[in-house]
CSV table of C-alpha atoms and ligand atoms in Angstrom, one decimal:
chain,number,residue,atom,x,y,z
R,21,MET,CA,-20.7,8.3,-2.7
R,22,ILE,CA,-17.6,5.6,-0.6
R,23,LYS,CA,-15.5,7.1,2.2
R,24,ALA,CA,-13.7,4.2,3.6
R,25,HIS,CA,-11.2,2.6,-0.1
R,26,PRO,CA,-7.6,0.2,1.3
R,27,THR,CA,-4.8,2.0,1.9
R,28,ASP,CA,-2.4,2.6,-1.0
R,29,GLU,CA,0.3,0.3,-0.1
R,30,MET,CA,-2.5,-2.1,-0.2
R,31,LEU,CA,-3.2,-1.5,-3.6
R,32,ARG,CA,-0.2,-2.2,-4.9
R,33,ALA,CA,0.0,-5.2,-2.0
R,34,PHE,CA,-3.4,-6.5,-4.6
R,35,ALA,CA,-1.5,-5.2,-7.9
R,36,ALA,CA,1.1,-7.3,-6.7
R,37,ASP,CA,-0.5,-10.6,-5.8
R,38,GLN,CA,0.5,-10.2,-2.3
R,39,LEU,CA,-2.1,-10.0,-0.8
R,40,PRO,CA,-3.5,-13.1,1.2
R,41,VAL,CA,-6.4,-14.4,-1.1
R,42,PRO,CA,-9.4,-13.4,1.2
R,43,LEU,CA,-8.0,-10.1,1.7
R,44,ALA,CA,-7.5,-9.5,-2.1
R,45,VAL,CA,-11.4,-11.0,-3.3
R,46,GLY,CA,-12.3,-7.9,-0.8
R,47,VAL,CA,-9.9,-5.1,-2.6
R,48,ALA,CA,-11.1,-7.3,-5.5
R,49,ALA,CA,-14.8,-6.8,-4.8
R,50,HIS,CA,-14.5,-3.2,-3.3
R,51,CYS,CA,-12.3,-2.3,-6.8
R,52,GLU,CA,-15.6,-3.3,-8.3
R,53,LEU,CA,-17.4,-0.6,-6.7
R,54,CYS,CA,-14.7,2.3,-7.1
R,55,ALA,CA,-13.6,3.7,-10.1
R,56,ALA,CA,-10.7,5.5,-7.8
R,57,CYS,CA,-9.6,2.1,-6.5
R,58,ARG,CA,-10.1,0.3,-9.8
R,59,ASN,CA,-7.5,3.6,-11.7
R,60,ARG,CA,-5.3,3.8,-9.0
R,61,VAL,CA,-4.6,-0.5,-9.2
R,62,HIS,CA,-4.3,-0.2,-12.7
R,63,GLN,CA,-1.6,2.2,-12.5
R,64,HIS,CA,0.2,0.5,-9.9
R,65,GLU,CA,0.1,-2.9,-12.3
R,66,THR,CA,1.5,0.0,-15.0
R,67,GLU,CA,3.9,0.5,-12.2
R,68,LEU,CA,5.2,-2.9,-12.0
R,69,ALA,CA,5.2,-4.1,-15.5
R,70,ALA,CA,7.7,-1.5,-15.2
R,71,GLU,CA,9.7,-3.0,-13.6
R,72,ALA,CA,9.1,-6.6,-13.8
R,73,PHE,CA,11.2,-6.1,-17.6
R,74,ASP,CA,12.7,-3.0,-16.7
R,75,GLU,CA,11.6,-1.0,-18.9
R,76,PRO,CA,11.4,3.2,-18.5
R,77,LEU,CA,7.8,4.0,-17.3
R,78,PRO,CA,5.7,6.6,-19.7
R,79,ALA,CA,6.7,10.3,-19.4
R,80,ALA,CA,2.8,10.2,-16.9
R,81,PHE,CA,4.9,8.6,-14.3
R,82,ASP,CA,7.9,10.5,-13.1
R,83,ASP,CA,7.1,12.9,-10.0
R,84,ALA,CA,5.3,15.4,-11.8
R,85,GLY,CA,3.3,13.7,-14.3
R,86,MET,CA,2.3,11.4,-11.2
R,87,SER,CA,0.7,14.5,-9.5
R,88,ASP,CA,-1.2,15.2,-12.6
R,89,MET,CA,-2.3,11.8,-13.2
R,90,LEU,CA,-4.1,11.5,-9.5
R,91,ASP,CA,-5.3,14.8,-10.2
R,92,GLN,CA,-6.7,13.6,-13.0
R,93,ILE,CA,-7.6,10.2,-12.0
R,94,LEU,CA,-9.8,12.8,-9.1
R,95,ALA,CA,-11.1,14.0,-11.6
R,96,SER,CA,-12.6,11.6,-13.7
R,97,PRO,CA,-12.8,8.4,-12.0
R,98,ALA,CA,-14.9,6.7,-14.5
R,99,GLU,CA,-12.9,6.9,-17.4
R,100,ARG,CA,-9.4,5.3,-16.4
R,101,VAL,CA,-10.1,2.0,-16.5
R,102,PRO,CA,-14.2,1.1,-17.6
R,103,ALA,CA,-16.4,-0.7,-15.0
R,104,PRO,CA,-17.2,-4.0,-15.0
R,105,PRO,CA,-19.9,-5.3,-17.1
R,106,ALA,CA,-22.8,-4.6,-15.0
R,107,ALA,CA,-23.6,-8.5,-14.6
R,108,GLN,CA,-22.3,-9.2,-11.1
R,109,GLY,CA,-24.2,-12.1,-9.4
R,110,TRP,CA,-27.1,-12.0,-6.3
R,111,ILE,CA,-27.9,-13.3,-3.2
R,112,GLU,CA,-31.4,-14.0,-1.8
R,113,VAL,CA,-30.8,-13.3,2.0
R,114,ASP,CA,-34.2,-12.6,4.9
R,115,GLY,CA,-36.6,-12.5,1.4
R,116,GLU,CA,-34.2,-9.5,0.1
R,117,ARG,CA,-32.2,-10.1,-3.4
R,118,ILE,CA,-28.5,-7.7,-3.8
R,119,ALA,CA,-26.6,-8.3,-5.9
R,120,LEU,CA,-23.1,-9.3,-5.2
R,121,PRO,CA,-19.9,-8.0,-6.9
R,122,GLY,CA,-18.3,-10.9,-9.7
R,123,VAL,CA,-15.9,-11.9,-7.8
R,124,LEU,CA,-18.2,-12.5,-4.2
R,125,ALA,CA,-20.5,-14.2,-6.2
R,126,ARG,CA,-18.6,-16.9,-7.4
R,127,HIS,CA,-17.9,-17.8,-3.6
R,128,HIS,CA,-20.9,-17.7,-2.0
R,129,GLN,CA,-23.3,-20.7,-0.3
R,130,PRO,CA,-26.6,-21.1,-0.2
R,131,THR,CA,-27.0,-21.2,3.3
R,132,TRP,CA,-26.8,-19.7,5.9
R,133,ARG,CA,-26.5,-19.8,9.8
R,134,GLN,CA,-28.6,-17.4,12.3
R,135,LEU,CA,-27.8,-15.6,15.7
R,136,GLY,CA,-30.6,-13.1,16.1
R,137,LYS,CA,-30.7,-11.1,14.2
R,138,VAL,CA,-27.3,-12.0,12.0
R,139,ARG,CA,-26.6,-14.4,9.8
R,140,HIS,CA,-23.0,-15.4,8.7
R,141,GLN,CA,-22.0,-17.3,6.0
R,142,GLY,CA,-17.9,-19.1,6.3
R,143,LEU,CA,-16.3,-18.2,2.5
R,144,ALA,CA,-13.7,-21.5,2.2
R,145,PHE,CA,-10.7,-19.8,0.0
R,146,GLY,CA,-8.3,-23.1,1.6
R,147,GLN,CA,-6.6,-19.9,4.2
R,148,ALA,CA,-8.0,-22.3,8.3
R,149,ALA,CA,-6.0,-18.7,9.3
R,150,ILE,CA,-7.8,-16.1,8.1
R,151,ARG,CA,-12.0,-16.4,8.2
R,152,ALA,CA,-13.2,-14.9,5.1
R,153,SER,CA,-17.4,-14.0,5.6
R,154,LEU,CA,-20.2,-12.6,4.6
R,155,LEU,CA,-22.3,-10.9,7.2
R,156,HIS,CA,-26.3,-10.1,7.0
R,157,ILE,CA,-27.1,-7.7,9.7
R,158,ALA,CA,-31.3,-7.5,9.6
R,159,ALA,CA,-33.1,-3.7,10.4
R,160,GLY,CA,-31.8,-2.8,13.6
R,161,GLY,CA,-29.4,-5.5,14.8
R,162,GLN,CA,-25.6,-4.4,15.9
R,163,ILE,CA,-23.0,-6.9,16.4
R,164,PRO,CA,-22.3,-6.0,20.3
R,165,GLU,CA,-19.4,-3.8,21.8
R,166,HIS,CA,-16.3,-6.1,20.5
R,167,THR,CA,-12.2,-5.7,19.3
R,168,HIS,CA,-10.4,-8.0,17.5
R,169,ARG,CA,-7.3,-9.7,18.6
R,170,GLY,CA,-6.0,-9.5,14.4
R,171,TYR,CA,-7.1,-7.4,12.0
R,172,GLU,CA,-11.1,-6.8,10.4
R,173,LEU,CA,-12.0,-5.4,7.5
R,174,THR,CA,-15.9,-4.4,6.2
R,175,LEU,CA,-16.9,-4.7,3.4
R,176,LEU,CA,-19.6,-2.9,3.0
R,177,LEU,CA,-22.1,-4.7,0.4
R,178,SER,CA,-25.5,-3.0,0.6
R,179,GLY,CA,-27.6,-1.2,3.0
R,180,SER,CA,-25.8,1.1,5.5
R,181,MET,CA,-24.3,0.4,8.8
R,182,GLN,CA,-23.2,3.3,11.3
R,183,ASP,CA,-20.2,2.7,13.4
R,184,GLY,CA,-18.2,5.3,15.3
R,185,GLY,CA,-20.1,8.4,14.8
R,186,VAL,CA,-19.3,7.7,11.0
R,187,ARG,CA,-22.3,6.1,8.4
R,188,TYR,CA,-20.5,3.8,6.1
R,189,GLN,CA,-22.3,2.4,2.5
R,190,ARG,CA,-21.5,0.1,-0.2
R,191,GLY,CA,-18.6,-0.4,-1.5
R,192,ASP,CA,-17.1,1.4,2.3
R,193,PHE,CA,-14.3,-0.5,2.7
R,194,ILE,CA,-13.4,-0.4,6.6
R,195,TRP,CA,-10.2,-1.4,8.2
R,196,ARG,CA,-10.0,-2.1,12.4
R,197,ASP,CA,-7.3,-3.1,13.8
R,198,ALA,CA,-7.2,-5.0,17.6
R,199,SER,CA,-7.1,-0.8,18.7
R,200,VAL,CA,-11.1,-0.1,17.7
R,201,VAL,CA,-13.7,-1.2,20.1
R,202,HIS,CA,-16.6,-0.9,18.2
R,203,THR,CA,-20.4,-1.3,17.8
R,204,PRO,CA,-21.2,-0.9,14.6
R,205,HIS,CA,-25.2,-1.1,14.2
R,206,THR,CA,-27.7,-0.7,11.9
R,207,ALA,CA,-30.6,1.2,11.0
R,208,GLU,CA,-32.0,-0.3,7.9
R,209,GLY,CA,-29.9,-3.6,7.6
R,210,CYS,CA,-27.1,-3.5,5.9
R,211,LEU,CA,-25.3,-7.2,4.3
R,212,CYS,CA,-21.2,-6.8,5.1
R,213,TYR,CA,-17.9,-9.1,3.4
R,214,THR,CA,-15.7,-9.7,6.0
R,215,VAL,CA,-12.2,-11.0,6.5
R,216,GLN,CA,-10.8,-11.2,10.4
R,217,ASP,CA,-7.2,-13.0,10.8
R,218,ALA,CA,-8.6,-14.3,14.5
R,219,PRO,CA,-11.9,-14.4,15.7
R,220,ILE,CA,-13.1,-10.6,17.7
R,221,HIS,CA,-13.5,-10.5,21.6
R,222,PHE,CA,-16.8,-8.9,23.2
R,223,THR,CA,-15.8,-6.8,25.9
R,224,ARG,CA,-18.7,-6.2,27.6
R,225,GLY,CA,-21.6,-7.9,29.6
R,226,LEU,CA,-23.8,-10.3,29.1
R,227,PRO,CA,-22.5,-10.3,24.7
R,228,ARG,CA,-18.7,-11.5,26.3
R,229,LEU,CA,-20.7,-14.9,27.2
R,230,LEU,CA,-21.2,-14.4,23.4
R,231,ASN,CA,-16.9,-14.6,23.5
R,232,PRO,CA,-16.5,-18.8,23.2
R,233,LEU,CA,-19.2,-18.8,20.0
R,234,ALA,CA,-17.2,-15.7,18.3
R,235,HIS,CA,-15.5,-18.1,15.9
R,236,ARG,CA,-18.7,-18.5,14.8
R,237,LEU,CA,-20.2,-15.8,14.2
R,238,TYR,CA,-18.0,-14.5,11.9
X,320,LIG,ZN1,-11.8,3.1,-3.2
């Protein structure tokens, strides 16, 4: 069960095509895995279209209808907007073949950089200020304690990750900002899609020596 979702504000910005491409890719990939957010984006698109064309919204979109609609969405998430076809992409890493959401399958690279248990590949979306990556952490691996100077999106694509006492799984959309110091780790290994607008900053002990490398790690 997915625990972490984009905020409604972010889903609306996605529907309005206002997110930087790397974040839009993260939200699109999450929506391939999450029926509730897929439905919500569809709802935002309907609203935005009505605004753009200055048309009245369907009755279901007034305040009373909206709460009914949200109830329905939560009750039967898969009904409104069908799941995308199962034909996704695949990626091979560490001897494992992992299903990728279609939007990421179009972008991944064949080669990985490796640093200990961490493998990384940068994805080029033509936005130099924002880094998008696929990050694979082998079983038992962790990212040393660090914080961020900007934001960090982590979308779990396979396996699980333990962070701040919560175990995240495929589909979880985890948003961190500079206020968070954390040490994500994985018992079974995981593959993530990550987006950052500034390099991470290692905060403790020996890993601080990694700071010059941080921009390469992610
Ligand atoms: Zn969601």
